[in-house]
mmCIF file of C-alpha atoms in Angstrom:
data_model
loop_
_atom_site.group_PDB
_atom_site.id
_atom_site.type_symbol
_atom_site.label_atom_id
_atom_site.label_comp_id
_atom_site.label_asym_id
_atom_site.label_seq_id
_atom_site.Cartn_x
_atom_site.Cartn_y
_atom_site.Cartn_z
ATOM 1 C CA UNK A 66 7.579 -61.819 95.783
ATOM 2 C CA UNK A 67 7.358 -61.249 99.533
ATOM 3 C CA UNK A 68 10.850 -61.116 101.002
ATOM 4 C CA UNK A 69 9.902 -59.657 104.385
ATOM 5 C CA UNK A 70 10.107 -62.912 106.285
ATOM 6 C CA UNK A 71 10.976 -62.282 109.953
ATOM 7 C CA UNK A 72 14.195 -64.049 110.999
ATOM 8 C CA UNK A 73 13.487 -67.291 112.807
ATOM 9 C CA UNK A 74 9.846 -67.440 111.736
ATOM 10 C CA UNK A 75 10.389 -70.399 109.435
ATOM 11 C CA UNK A 76 11.221 -73.755 110.916
ATOM 12 C CA UNK A 77 14.254 -75.669 109.718
ATOM 13 C CA UNK A 78 12.310 -78.935 109.589
ATOM 14 C CA UNK A 79 12.750 -81.312 106.641
ATOM 15 C CA UNK A 80 10.456 -80.578 103.686
ATOM 16 C CA UNK A 81 12.060 -82.357 100.702
ATOM 17 C CA UNK A 82 11.707 -80.576 97.342
ATOM 18 C CA UNK A 83 9.563 -77.856 98.862
ATOM 19 C CA UNK A 84 10.439 -74.180 99.125
ATOM 20 C CA UNK A 85 7.716 -71.927 100.524
ATOM 21 C CA UNK A 86 7.081 -68.828 98.438
ATOM 22 C CA UNK A 87 8.948 -65.763 99.618
ATOM 23 C CA UNK A 88 11.344 -67.652 101.860
ATOM 24 C CA UNK A 89 14.846 -66.314 101.261
ATOM 25 C CA UNK A 90 16.342 -67.002 104.695
ATOM 26 C CA UNK A 91 16.107 -70.759 104.189
ATOM 27 C CA UNK A 92 17.617 -72.427 101.088
ATOM 28 C CA UNK A 93 16.816 -76.108 100.539
ATOM 29 C CA UNK A 94 19.886 -78.223 99.837
ATOM 30 C CA UNK A 95 18.185 -80.229 97.083
ATOM 31 C CA UNK A 96 18.526 -77.128 94.896
ATOM 32 C CA UNK A 97 22.262 -77.913 94.449
ATOM 33 C CA UNK A 98 21.979 -81.482 93.164
ATOM 34 C CA UNK A 99 18.619 -81.959 91.460
ATOM 35 C CA UNK A 100 18.955 -83.094 87.800
ATOM 36 C CA UNK A 101 15.507 -81.650 87.050
ATOM 37 C CA UNK A 102 16.542 -78.258 88.402
ATOM 38 C CA UNK A 103 19.783 -78.321 86.417
ATOM 39 C CA UNK A 104 17.895 -79.017 83.156
ATOM 40 C CA UNK A 105 15.337 -76.316 83.944
ATOM 41 C CA UNK A 106 18.087 -73.760 84.578
ATOM 42 C CA UNK A 107 19.306 -74.086 80.986
ATOM 43 C CA UNK A 108 15.864 -73.055 79.715
ATOM 44 C CA UNK A 109 14.642 -70.556 82.279
ATOM 45 C CA UNK A 110 17.906 -68.906 83.330
ATOM 46 C CA UNK A 111 20.540 -69.057 80.592
ATOM 47 C CA UNK A 112 18.128 -69.115 77.631
ATOM 48 C CA UNK A 113 15.619 -66.950 79.500
ATOM 49 C CA UNK A 114 15.306 -63.149 79.874
ATOM 50 C CA UNK A 115 18.835 -62.533 81.202
ATOM 51 C CA UNK A 116 21.987 -60.922 79.882
ATOM 52 C CA UNK A 117 24.810 -63.500 79.882
ATOM 53 C CA UNK A 118 28.364 -62.159 79.971
ATOM 54 C CA UNK A 119 30.221 -63.376 76.873
ATOM 55 C CA UNK A 120 33.601 -61.594 76.728
ATOM 56 C CA UNK A 121 35.354 -58.233 76.829
ATOM 57 C CA UNK A 122 35.095 -55.938 73.812
ATOM 58 C CA UNK A 123 38.893 -55.829 73.950
ATOM 59 C CA UNK A 124 38.938 -59.528 73.024
ATOM 60 C CA UNK A 125 37.201 -58.807 69.687
ATOM 61 C CA UNK A 126 38.607 -55.355 69.049
ATOM 62 C CA UNK A 127 39.150 -55.573 65.262
ATOM 63 C CA UNK A 128 36.895 -56.759 62.406
ATOM 64 C CA UNK A 129 37.504 -60.481 62.010
ATOM 65 C CA UNK A 130 38.376 -61.059 65.672
ATOM 66 C CA UNK A 131 36.395 -63.816 67.372
ATOM 67 C CA UNK A 132 36.106 -65.660 70.703
ATOM 68 C CA UNK A 133 34.284 -68.861 71.608
ATOM 69 C CA UNK A 134 32.389 -69.067 74.865
ATOM 70 C CA UNK A 135 29.182 -70.466 76.365
ATOM 71 C CA UNK A 136 25.684 -69.411 77.275
ATOM 72 C CA UNK A 137 24.978 -71.971 79.995
ATOM 73 C CA UNK A 138 25.748 -75.250 78.231
ATOM 74 C CA UNK A 139 25.282 -73.773 74.746
ATOM 75 C CA UNK A 140 28.547 -73.147 72.840
ATOM 76 C CA UNK A 141 28.693 -69.662 71.348
ATOM 77 C CA UNK A 142 30.848 -67.740 68.849
ATOM 78 C CA UNK A 143 31.337 -63.994 69.355
ATOM 79 C CA UNK A 144 32.759 -62.130 66.337
ATOM 80 C CA UNK A 145 33.281 -58.579 65.111
ATOM 81 C CA UNK A 146 32.236 -58.234 61.468
ATOM 82 C CA UNK A 147 33.531 -55.834 58.811
ATOM 83 C CA UNK A 148 30.748 -53.362 59.750
ATOM 84 C CA UNK A 149 32.529 -53.091 63.135
ATOM 85 C CA UNK A 150 29.492 -54.533 64.941
ATOM 86 C CA UNK A 151 29.737 -57.481 67.332
ATOM 87 C CA UNK A 152 27.613 -60.580 66.648
ATOM 88 C CA UNK A 153 27.114 -63.830 68.532
ATOM 89 C CA UNK A 154 25.588 -67.113 67.465
ATOM 90 C CA UNK A 155 25.344 -70.706 68.560
ATOM 91 C CA UNK A 156 28.520 -72.623 67.771
ATOM 92 C CA UNK A 157 26.622 -75.410 66.022
ATOM 93 C CA UNK A 158 26.573 -76.265 62.353
ATOM 94 C CA UNK A 159 23.063 -76.260 60.892
ATOM 95 C CA UNK A 160 23.850 -79.477 58.993
ATOM 96 C CA UNK A 161 24.760 -82.156 61.552
ATOM 97 C CA UNK A 162 25.302 -80.127 64.704
ATOM 98 C CA UNK A 163 29.101 -80.170 64.896
ATOM 99 C CA UNK A 164 30.983 -77.262 66.401
ATOM 100 C CA UNK A 165 31.657 -74.642 63.740
ATOM 101 C CA UNK A 166 34.659 -73.136 65.550
ATOM 102 C CA UNK A 167 37.009 -75.433 67.445
ATOM 103 C CA UNK A 168 39.514 -73.106 69.093
ATOM 104 C CA UNK A 169 39.159 -70.414 71.739
ATOM 105 C CA UNK A 170 39.569 -67.385 69.530
ATOM 106 C CA UNK A 171 41.576 -65.641 66.849
ATOM 107 C CA UNK A 172 41.056 -63.792 63.581
ATOM 108 C CA UNK A 173 39.115 -65.046 60.555
ATOM 109 C CA UNK A 174 37.261 -63.919 57.419
ATOM 110 C CA UNK A 175 34.595 -66.613 57.861
ATOM 111 C CA UNK A 176 34.085 -70.014 59.490
ATOM 112 C CA UNK A 177 33.910 -73.464 57.899
ATOM 113 C CA UNK A 178 32.714 -76.592 59.694
ATOM 114 C CA UNK A 179 35.369 -79.321 59.460
ATOM 115 C CA UNK A 180 32.749 -82.082 59.139
ATOM 116 C CA UNK A 181 31.178 -81.313 55.710
ATOM 117 C CA UNK A 182 32.643 -77.846 54.968
ATOM 118 C CA UNK A 183 29.442 -75.808 55.389
ATOM 119 C CA UNK A 184 30.554 -72.187 55.528
ATOM 120 C CA UNK A 185 29.320 -69.268 57.674
ATOM 121 C CA UNK A 186 30.032 -65.549 57.740
ATOM 122 C CA UNK A 187 30.977 -63.631 60.890
ATOM 123 C CA UNK A 188 27.296 -62.936 61.606
ATOM 124 C CA UNK A 189 26.518 -66.666 61.667
ATOM 125 C CA UNK A 190 24.737 -66.743 58.305
ATOM 126 C CA UNK A 191 25.082 -69.919 56.245
ATOM 127 C CA UNK A 192 26.879 -68.793 53.068
ATOM 128 C CA UNK A 193 27.935 -71.968 51.274
ATOM 129 C CA UNK A 194 27.169 -75.696 51.219
ATOM 130 C CA UNK A 195 29.797 -77.993 49.734
ATOM 131 C CA UNK A 196 28.469 -79.687 46.581
ATOM 132 C CA UNK A 197 25.112 -78.006 47.013
ATOM 133 C CA UNK A 198 24.303 -78.680 43.319
ATOM 134 C CA UNK A 199 25.704 -82.221 43.431
ATOM 135 C CA UNK A 200 28.289 -83.708 41.033
ATOM 136 C CA UNK A 201 27.723 -84.128 37.302
ATOM 137 C CA UNK A 202 24.035 -83.401 37.723
ATOM 138 C CA UNK A 203 23.568 -85.996 40.428
ATOM 139 C CA UNK A 204 23.035 -85.677 44.122
ATOM 140 C CA UNK A 205 23.180 -82.358 45.906
ATOM 141 C CA UNK A 206 20.583 -80.539 47.906
ATOM 142 C CA UNK A 207 16.941 -80.265 46.756
ATOM 143 C CA UNK A 208 16.094 -77.245 44.579
ATOM 144 C CA UNK A 209 13.838 -76.053 47.396
ATOM 145 C CA UNK A 210 16.782 -75.830 49.818
ATOM 146 C CA UNK A 211 17.342 -72.236 50.939
ATOM 147 C CA UNK A 212 20.497 -71.434 52.899
ATOM 148 C CA UNK A 213 18.870 -68.498 54.681
ATOM 149 C CA UNK A 214 16.369 -70.910 56.242
ATOM 150 C CA UNK A 215 19.198 -72.716 58.011
ATOM 151 C CA UNK A 216 21.712 -71.503 60.513
ATOM 152 C CA UNK A 217 22.652 -71.479 64.167
ATOM 153 C CA UNK A 218 20.588 -69.539 66.671
ATOM 154 C CA UNK A 219 21.627 -65.902 66.956
ATOM 155 C CA UNK A 220 21.931 -63.908 70.167
ATOM 156 C CA UNK A 221 20.929 -60.368 70.936
ATOM 157 C CA UNK A 222 23.975 -58.334 71.963
ATOM 158 C CA UNK A 223 24.319 -55.571 74.554
ATOM 159 C CA UNK A 224 27.530 -53.622 75.160
ATOM 160 C CA UNK A 225 28.235 -51.846 78.412
ATOM 161 C CA UNK A 226 31.532 -50.270 79.525
ATOM 162 C CA UNK A 227 33.573 -52.645 77.373
ATOM 163 C CA UNK A 228 31.601 -55.755 78.391
ATOM 164 C CA UNK A 229 29.782 -57.922 75.829
ATOM 165 C CA UNK A 230 26.529 -59.516 76.969
ATOM 166 C CA UNK A 231 24.257 -61.836 74.973
ATOM 167 C CA UNK A 232 20.710 -63.128 75.266
ATOM 168 C CA UNK A 233 18.418 -65.496 73.395
ATOM 169 C CA UNK A 234 15.346 -63.792 74.812
ATOM 170 C CA UNK A 235 13.314 -61.002 73.239
ATOM 171 C CA UNK A 236 11.925 -60.136 76.656
ATOM 172 C CA UNK A 237 15.133 -59.148 78.448
ATOM 173 C CA UNK A 238 15.102 -55.445 79.448
ATOM 174 C CA UNK A 239 17.725 -52.947 78.181
ATOM 175 C CA UNK A 240 21.124 -53.563 79.747
ATOM 176 C CA UNK A 241 21.150 -50.384 81.887
ATOM 177 C CA UNK A 242 17.751 -51.263 83.358
ATOM 178 C CA UNK A 243 18.843 -54.877 83.847
ATOM 179 C CA UNK A 244 21.997 -53.862 85.752
ATOM 180 C CA UNK A 245 20.338 -51.278 87.980
ATOM 181 C CA UNK A 246 21.703 -47.745 88.360
ATOM 182 C CA UNK A 247 24.021 -48.336 91.317
ATOM 183 C CA UNK A 248 25.582 -51.521 89.954
ATOM 184 C CA UNK A 249 26.020 -49.890 86.533
ATOM 185 C CA UNK A 250 27.827 -46.986 88.191
ATOM 186 C CA UNK A 251 30.113 -49.417 90.027
ATOM 187 C CA UNK A 252 30.979 -51.170 86.733
ATOM 188 C CA UNK A 253 31.885 -47.865 85.091
ATOM 189 C CA UNK A 254 33.990 -46.942 88.123
ATOM 190 C CA UNK A 255 36.442 -49.737 87.200
ATOM 191 C CA UNK A 256 35.920 -49.996 83.439
ATOM 192 C CA UNK A 257 36.217 -46.260 82.860
ATOM 193 C CA UNK A 258 38.527 -46.629 79.850
ATOM 194 C CA UNK A 259 39.356 -49.355 77.317
ATOM 195 C CA UNK A 260 40.769 -52.494 78.904
ATOM 196 C CA UNK A 261 43.799 -54.465 77.760
ATOM 197 C CA UNK A 262 43.712 -58.230 78.353
ATOM 198 C CA UNK A 263 46.768 -59.488 80.261
ATOM 199 C CA UNK A 264 45.929 -63.153 80.776
ATOM 200 C CA UNK A 265 43.349 -65.934 80.931
ATOM 201 C CA UNK A 266 42.960 -69.125 82.918
ATOM 202 C CA UNK A 267 40.197 -71.497 83.997
ATOM 203 C CA UNK A 268 39.632 -72.749 87.529
ATOM 204 C CA UNK A 269 37.522 -75.912 87.759
ATOM 205 C CA UNK A 270 35.342 -76.002 90.859
ATOM 206 C CA UNK A 271 34.021 -79.266 92.382
ATOM 207 C CA UNK A 272 30.568 -77.894 93.090
ATOM 208 C CA UNK A 273 27.304 -76.684 91.610
ATOM 209 C CA UNK A 274 27.525 -73.231 89.986
ATOM 210 C CA UNK A 275 25.090 -71.709 92.483
ATOM 211 C CA UNK A 276 27.424 -72.458 95.383
ATOM 212 C CA UNK A 277 30.153 -70.362 93.771
ATOM 213 C CA UNK A 278 27.733 -67.581 92.910
ATOM 214 C CA UNK A 279 26.564 -67.473 96.519
ATOM 215 C CA UNK A 280 30.194 -67.427 97.657
ATOM 216 C CA UNK A 281 31.145 -64.427 95.565
ATOM 217 C CA UNK A 282 28.138 -62.489 96.890
ATOM 218 C CA UNK A 283 28.844 -63.575 100.473
ATOM 219 C CA UNK A 284 30.764 -60.714 102.092
ATOM 220 C CA UNK A 285 30.382 -62.387 105.491
ATOM 221 C CA UNK A 286 32.768 -65.230 104.654
ATOM 222 C CA UNK A 287 35.656 -63.338 103.044
ATOM 223 C CA UNK A 288 37.599 -62.348 106.151
ATOM 224 C CA UNK A 289 36.705 -65.571 107.988
ATOM 225 C CA UNK A 290 37.782 -68.095 105.346
ATOM 226 C CA UNK A 291 40.711 -66.229 103.811
ATOM 227 C CA UNK A 292 43.612 -66.011 106.262
ATOM 228 C CA UNK A 293 45.628 -63.932 103.821
ATOM 229 C CA UNK A 294 42.933 -61.247 103.578
ATOM 230 C CA UNK A 295 42.481 -60.917 107.317
ATOM 231 C CA UNK A 296 46.059 -61.283 108.493
ATOM 232 C CA UNK A 297 47.401 -58.691 106.074
ATOM 233 C CA UNK A 298 44.462 -56.287 106.437
ATOM 234 C CA UNK A 299 43.134 -56.493 102.867
ATOM 235 C CA UNK A 300 39.610 -57.400 103.921
ATOM 236 C CA UNK A 301 38.191 -57.267 107.449
ATOM 237 C CA UNK A 302 34.537 -56.793 108.330
ATOM 238 C CA UNK A 303 35.565 -53.988 110.689
ATOM 239 C CA UNK A 304 36.818 -51.900 107.751
ATOM 240 C CA UNK A 305 34.591 -49.239 106.240
ATOM 241 C CA UNK A 306 32.486 -50.563 103.402
ATOM 242 C CA UNK A 307 29.092 -51.775 102.324
ATOM 243 C CA UNK A 308 27.158 -53.174 99.405
ATOM 244 C CA UNK A 309 24.541 -52.288 96.849
ATOM 245 C CA UNK A 310 21.987 -54.756 95.500
ATOM 246 C CA UNK A 311 19.985 -54.177 92.313
ATOM 247 C CA UNK A 312 16.173 -54.041 92.541
ATOM 248 C CA UNK A 313 15.983 -57.514 90.929
ATOM 249 C CA UNK A 314 18.330 -58.869 93.609
ATOM 250 C CA UNK A 315 20.473 -60.550 90.974
ATOM 251 C CA UNK A 316 23.264 -57.976 90.723
ATOM 252 C CA UNK A 317 25.388 -56.576 93.515
ATOM 253 C CA UNK A 318 28.614 -54.784 94.391
ATOM 254 C CA UNK A 319 30.452 -54.971 97.705
ATOM 255 C CA UNK A 320 33.281 -52.591 98.529
ATOM 256 C CA UNK A 321 35.667 -51.731 101.332
ATOM 257 C CA UNK A 322 38.197 -49.073 102.258
ATOM 258 C CA UNK A 323 41.487 -49.453 104.067
ATOM 259 C CA UNK A 324 41.168 -47.839 107.487
ATOM 260 C CA UNK A 325 44.138 -48.486 109.723
ATOM 261 C CA UNK A 326 42.207 -47.117 112.703
ATOM 262 C CA UNK A 327 39.989 -50.219 112.556
ATOM 263 C CA UNK A 328 42.850 -52.743 112.445
ATOM 264 C CA UNK A 329 42.174 -53.830 116.017
ATOM 265 C CA UNK A 330 42.305 -57.246 117.604
ATOM 266 C CA UNK A 331 38.630 -58.053 117.033
ATOM 267 C CA UNK A 332 39.412 -61.230 115.087
ATOM 268 C CA UNK A 333 42.120 -62.419 117.491
ATOM 269 C CA UNK A 334 39.841 -61.709 120.463
ATOM 270 C CA UNK A 335 37.279 -64.148 119.068
ATOM 271 C CA UNK A 336 39.975 -66.738 118.391
ATOM 272 C CA UNK A 337 39.252 -66.765 114.674
ATOM 273 C CA UNK A 338 41.577 -68.888 112.576
ATOM 274 C CA UNK A 339 41.688 -66.319 109.805
ATOM 275 C CA UNK A 340 44.044 -63.975 111.701
ATOM 276 C CA UNK A 341 47.493 -65.429 112.224
ATOM 277 C CA UNK A 342 50.244 -63.173 113.569
ATOM 278 C CA UNK A 343 52.845 -65.823 112.778
ATOM 279 C CA UNK A 344 52.398 -65.248 109.055
ATOM 280 C CA UNK A 345 54.836 -62.777 107.503
ATOM 281 C CA UNK A 346 55.467 -61.676 103.941
ATOM 282 C CA UNK A 347 59.014 -62.032 102.614
ATOM 283 C CA UNK A 348 58.056 -59.575 99.863
ATOM 284 C CA UNK A 349 55.784 -56.833 101.294
ATOM 285 C CA UNK A 350 55.505 -55.190 97.857
ATOM 286 C CA UNK A 351 52.659 -57.657 97.247
ATOM 287 C CA UNK A 352 50.564 -55.278 99.354
ATOM 288 C CA UNK A 353 51.736 -52.160 97.527
ATOM 289 C CA UNK A 354 48.385 -50.655 96.576
ATOM 290 C CA UNK A 355 47.911 -47.576 94.376
ATOM 291 C CA UNK A 356 44.607 -45.678 94.684
ATOM 292 C CA UNK A 357 44.056 -45.699 90.916
ATOM 293 C CA UNK A 358 40.343 -44.791 91.094
ATOM 294 C CA UNK A 359 40.967 -41.873 93.502
ATOM 295 C CA UNK A 360 38.269 -42.880 95.975
ATOM 296 C CA UNK A 361 40.182 -44.885 98.585
ATOM 297 C CA UNK A 362 38.235 -48.058 97.735
ATOM 298 C CA UNK A 363 40.806 -50.843 97.602
ATOM 299 C CA UNK A 364 38.454 -53.741 97.010
ATOM 300 C CA UNK A 365 35.259 -54.176 95.017
ATOM 301 C CA UNK A 366 33.558 -57.406 93.994
ATOM 302 C CA UNK A 367 30.575 -57.107 91.653
ATOM 303 C CA UNK A 368 28.213 -59.634 90.101
ATOM 304 C CA UNK A 369 25.629 -59.602 87.307
ATOM 305 C CA UNK A 370 23.147 -62.479 87.220
ATOM 306 C CA UNK A 371 23.633 -65.184 86.125
ATOM 307 C CA UNK A 372 27.317 -65.550 85.241
ATOM 308 C CA UNK A 373 29.448 -62.392 85.625
ATOM 309 C CA UNK A 374 31.929 -61.222 88.254
ATOM 310 C CA UNK A 375 34.033 -58.047 88.120
ATOM 311 C CA UNK A 376 36.989 -58.063 90.493
ATOM 312 C CA UNK A 377 39.097 -55.246 91.896
ATOM 313 C CA UNK A 378 41.353 -56.531 94.667
ATOM 314 C CA UNK A 379 43.720 -53.620 95.197
ATOM 315 C CA UNK A 380 45.155 -53.228 91.657
ATOM 316 C CA UNK A 381 44.390 -56.775 90.523
ATOM 317 C CA UNK A 382 41.588 -56.458 87.951
ATOM 318 C CA UNK A 383 39.732 -59.366 86.382
ATOM 319 C CA UNK A 384 36.411 -60.503 84.995
ATOM 320 C CA UNK A 385 35.213 -63.977 85.870
ATOM 321 C CA UNK A 386 32.656 -66.012 83.920
ATOM 322 C CA UNK A 387 30.769 -68.678 85.894
ATOM 323 C CA UNK A 388 29.719 -71.650 83.736
ATOM 324 C CA UNK A 389 27.913 -74.822 84.845
ATOM 325 C CA UNK A 390 29.602 -78.002 83.613
ATOM 326 C CA UNK A 391 27.297 -80.492 85.305
ATOM 327 C CA UNK A 392 25.444 -80.806 88.593
ATOM 328 C CA UNK A 393 28.623 -80.812 90.654
ATOM 329 C CA UNK A 394 31.177 -79.089 88.454
ATOM 330 C CA UNK A 395 31.682 -75.446 87.468
ATOM 331 C CA UNK A 396 34.162 -73.729 85.174
ATOM 332 C CA UNK A 397 35.366 -70.353 86.398
ATOM 333 C CA UNK A 398 36.936 -68.510 83.459
ATOM 334 C CA UNK A 399 39.216 -65.656 84.518
ATOM 335 C CA UNK A 400 40.376 -62.856 82.253
ATOM 336 C CA UNK A 401 42.834 -60.457 83.874
ATOM 337 C CA UNK A 402 43.207 -56.982 82.464
ATOM 338 C CA UNK A 403 44.799 -53.566 82.828
ATOM 339 C CA UNK A 404 44.678 -50.396 80.772
ATOM 340 C CA UNK A 405 46.638 -49.156 77.750
ATOM 341 C CA UNK A 406 48.167 -46.263 79.695
ATOM 342 C CA UNK A 407 49.397 -48.392 82.601
ATOM 343 C CA UNK A 408 52.917 -47.429 83.639
ATOM 344 C CA UNK A 409 55.576 -50.167 83.863
ATOM 345 C CA UNK A 410 55.246 -49.914 87.674
ATOM 346 C CA UNK A 411 51.470 -50.459 87.499
ATOM 347 C CA UNK A 412 51.879 -53.428 85.123
ATOM 348 C CA UNK A 413 54.301 -55.022 87.576
ATOM 349 C CA UNK A 414 51.962 -54.276 90.505
ATOM 350 C CA UNK A 415 48.966 -55.847 88.734
ATOM 351 C CA UNK A 416 50.988 -58.919 87.732
ATOM 352 C CA UNK A 417 52.260 -59.387 91.287
ATOM 353 C CA UNK A 418 48.822 -58.961 92.876
ATOM 354 C CA UNK A 419 47.252 -61.423 90.432
ATOM 355 C CA UNK A 420 48.894 -64.041 92.647
ATOM 356 C CA UNK A 421 45.972 -63.495 95.030
ATOM 357 C CA UNK A 422 43.508 -65.038 92.585
ATOM 358 C CA UNK A 423 43.038 -68.254 90.659
ATOM 359 C CA UNK A 424 43.396 -71.940 91.554
ATOM 360 C CA UNK A 425 46.935 -71.459 92.895
ATOM 361 C CA UNK A 426 46.337 -68.020 94.411
ATOM 362 C CA UNK A 427 46.513 -66.967 98.017
ATOM 363 C CA UNK A 428 42.738 -66.374 98.240
ATOM 364 C CA UNK A 429 40.484 -67.869 95.578
ATOM 365 C CA UNK A 430 41.834 -71.422 95.835
ATOM 366 C CA UNK A 431 40.031 -71.480 99.191
ATOM 367 C CA UNK A 432 36.739 -70.479 97.536
ATOM 368 C CA UNK A 433 37.205 -73.377 95.131
ATOM 369 C CA UNK A 434 37.783 -75.782 97.985
ATOM 370 C CA UNK A 435 34.984 -74.616 100.265
ATOM 371 C CA UNK A 436 32.351 -74.983 97.531
ATOM 372 C CA UNK A 437 33.360 -78.627 97.297
ATOM 373 C CA UNK A 438 33.044 -78.955 101.071
ATOM 374 C CA UNK A 439 29.418 -77.765 100.853
ATOM 375 C CA UNK A 440 28.606 -79.955 97.830
ATOM 376 C CA UNK A 441 29.878 -83.015 99.742
ATOM 377 C CA UNK A 442 28.319 -81.920 103.020
ATOM 378 C CA UNK A 443 24.767 -81.619 101.652
ATOM 379 C CA UNK A 444 24.863 -84.850 99.627
ATOM 380 C CA UNK A 445 22.298 -86.555 101.900
ATOM 381 C CA UNK A 446 20.489 -83.471 103.202
ATOM 382 C CA UNK A 447 17.630 -82.968 100.725
ATOM 383 C CA UNK A 448 15.218 -82.313 103.558
ATOM 384 C CA UNK A 449 17.427 -79.735 105.282
ATOM 385 C CA UNK A 450 17.972 -76.036 104.584
ATOM 386 C CA UNK A 451 20.763 -73.500 104.805
ATOM 387 C CA UNK A 452 20.214 -70.573 107.181
ATOM 388 C CA UNK A 453 20.652 -67.075 105.681
ATOM 389 C CA UNK A 454 19.732 -64.649 108.442
ATOM 390 C CA UNK A 455 22.982 -62.666 108.788
ATOM 391 C CA UNK A 456 21.859 -59.044 108.540
ATOM 392 C CA UNK A 457 18.154 -59.929 108.707
ATOM 393 C CA UNK A 458 15.938 -61.081 105.854
ATOM 394 C CA UNK A 459 16.131 -58.248 103.334
ATOM 395 C CA UNK A 460 17.768 -57.908 99.922
ATOM 396 C CA UNK A 461 18.516 -54.194 99.835
ATOM 397 C CA UNK A 462 21.637 -52.031 100.198
ATOM 398 C CA UNK A 463 23.586 -52.342 103.450
ATOM 399 C CA UNK A 464 26.180 -50.117 105.085
ATOM 400 C CA UNK A 465 27.993 -53.175 106.347
ATOM 401 C CA UNK A 466 29.399 -56.371 104.913
ATOM 402 C CA UNK A 467 28.348 -58.440 107.940
ATOM 403 C CA UNK A 468 25.230 -59.395 106.023
ATOM 404 C CA UNK A 469 23.927 -61.985 103.573
ATOM 405 C CA UNK A 470 21.631 -59.511 101.783
ATOM 406 C CA UNK A 471 23.287 -60.080 98.375
ATOM 407 C CA UNK A 472 23.007 -63.875 98.742
ATOM 408 C CA UNK A 473 19.313 -63.532 99.532
ATOM 409 C CA UNK A 474 19.067 -61.179 96.533
ATOM 410 C CA UNK A 475 20.514 -63.927 94.332
ATOM 411 C CA UNK A 476 17.814 -66.336 95.458
ATOM 412 C CA UNK A 477 15.110 -63.706 94.986
ATOM 413 C CA UNK A 478 16.211 -63.269 91.350
ATOM 414 C CA UNK A 479 16.801 -66.995 90.790
ATOM 415 C CA UNK A 480 13.367 -67.976 92.082
ATOM 416 C CA UNK A 481 11.673 -65.320 89.952
ATOM 417 C CA UNK A 482 13.315 -66.765 86.815
ATOM 418 C CA UNK A 483 12.927 -70.403 87.744
ATOM 419 C CA UNK A 484 9.404 -70.291 89.178
ATOM 420 C CA UNK A 485 10.438 -72.406 92.168
#
């Protein structure tokens, strides 16, 4: 795919449902609310040659542990069997299609569908059918019925640095190749030892999933939208930092370093709303950051196409799972974590800084709101296009965060999978 489109060379004129090949600096707005596109995404993205994030290994740490999740719209069970291996399968009974597992997770020896009591092992194999031989010689399943011929679809599993990924495709590359070397290194930087889950919550977003995924890759917006970040010096474009983008374009990591020498008045000089000297913290310990990775990097946001986000905002650590719930609705599942050897002081610091994130947080509630603003703003703009020329037209690594290279990388990867 040609991505070397000179900035400004493509007109912004209306061309409904068209998207010229190679154009990554113009994104048509119909892509966010087309029912045909949404249906196609389930096949070509989520069920296609991608690795979908399912859960943390720490959430299924012992044989018998299980979690329920989704691969796009497909419900999925993830379980650790007695052989200590992790398995995943569609959460759908082979009989009538009911959910096999109804809760979010727990510990079990096997699973039984509540509808007609068909029973499955932790690998997703059908093990028993109630009254398979009938009653008193009558009824029951045909003699030709073979349980091994029936069962939910099973996923391939890949484990990486304590993350569990799943795929329905036989064509997806090995996980290390899929991530790209630089993104893989950035994952291992944070997940360098076993994680301990500290909490979970779901934030419902009033917008198409792609708008959130663009947002989390959009380093340009963070210090302009989020007053808290800018005012208290957590994230400013003038700080040292940059980003890496995988060769596919679908995965990225952005990072920044606190540099008090760059805390000038650049934002105030431009009259930007996001810096407000009237705002003060009653409890400044919220900003008490410990350099736990010994590299001075206080913030890193990382994505893996199509549904994974790894967050380090100071000492607040979390994974986020992005799940489409309709054309204009997205579930953002957060799992916060720390490490087994965290000191009491670090546990308190992480818990306090988790107030930055989530639907009631100081930062990410704004991301939830602004996605809805875009979804509503483009409702009648099928013939118009977004402009993505910040930092040029490329999709490669940048030594600055004043760029939309990772957003263009997302569209490069998305278009390759979708064929649009």
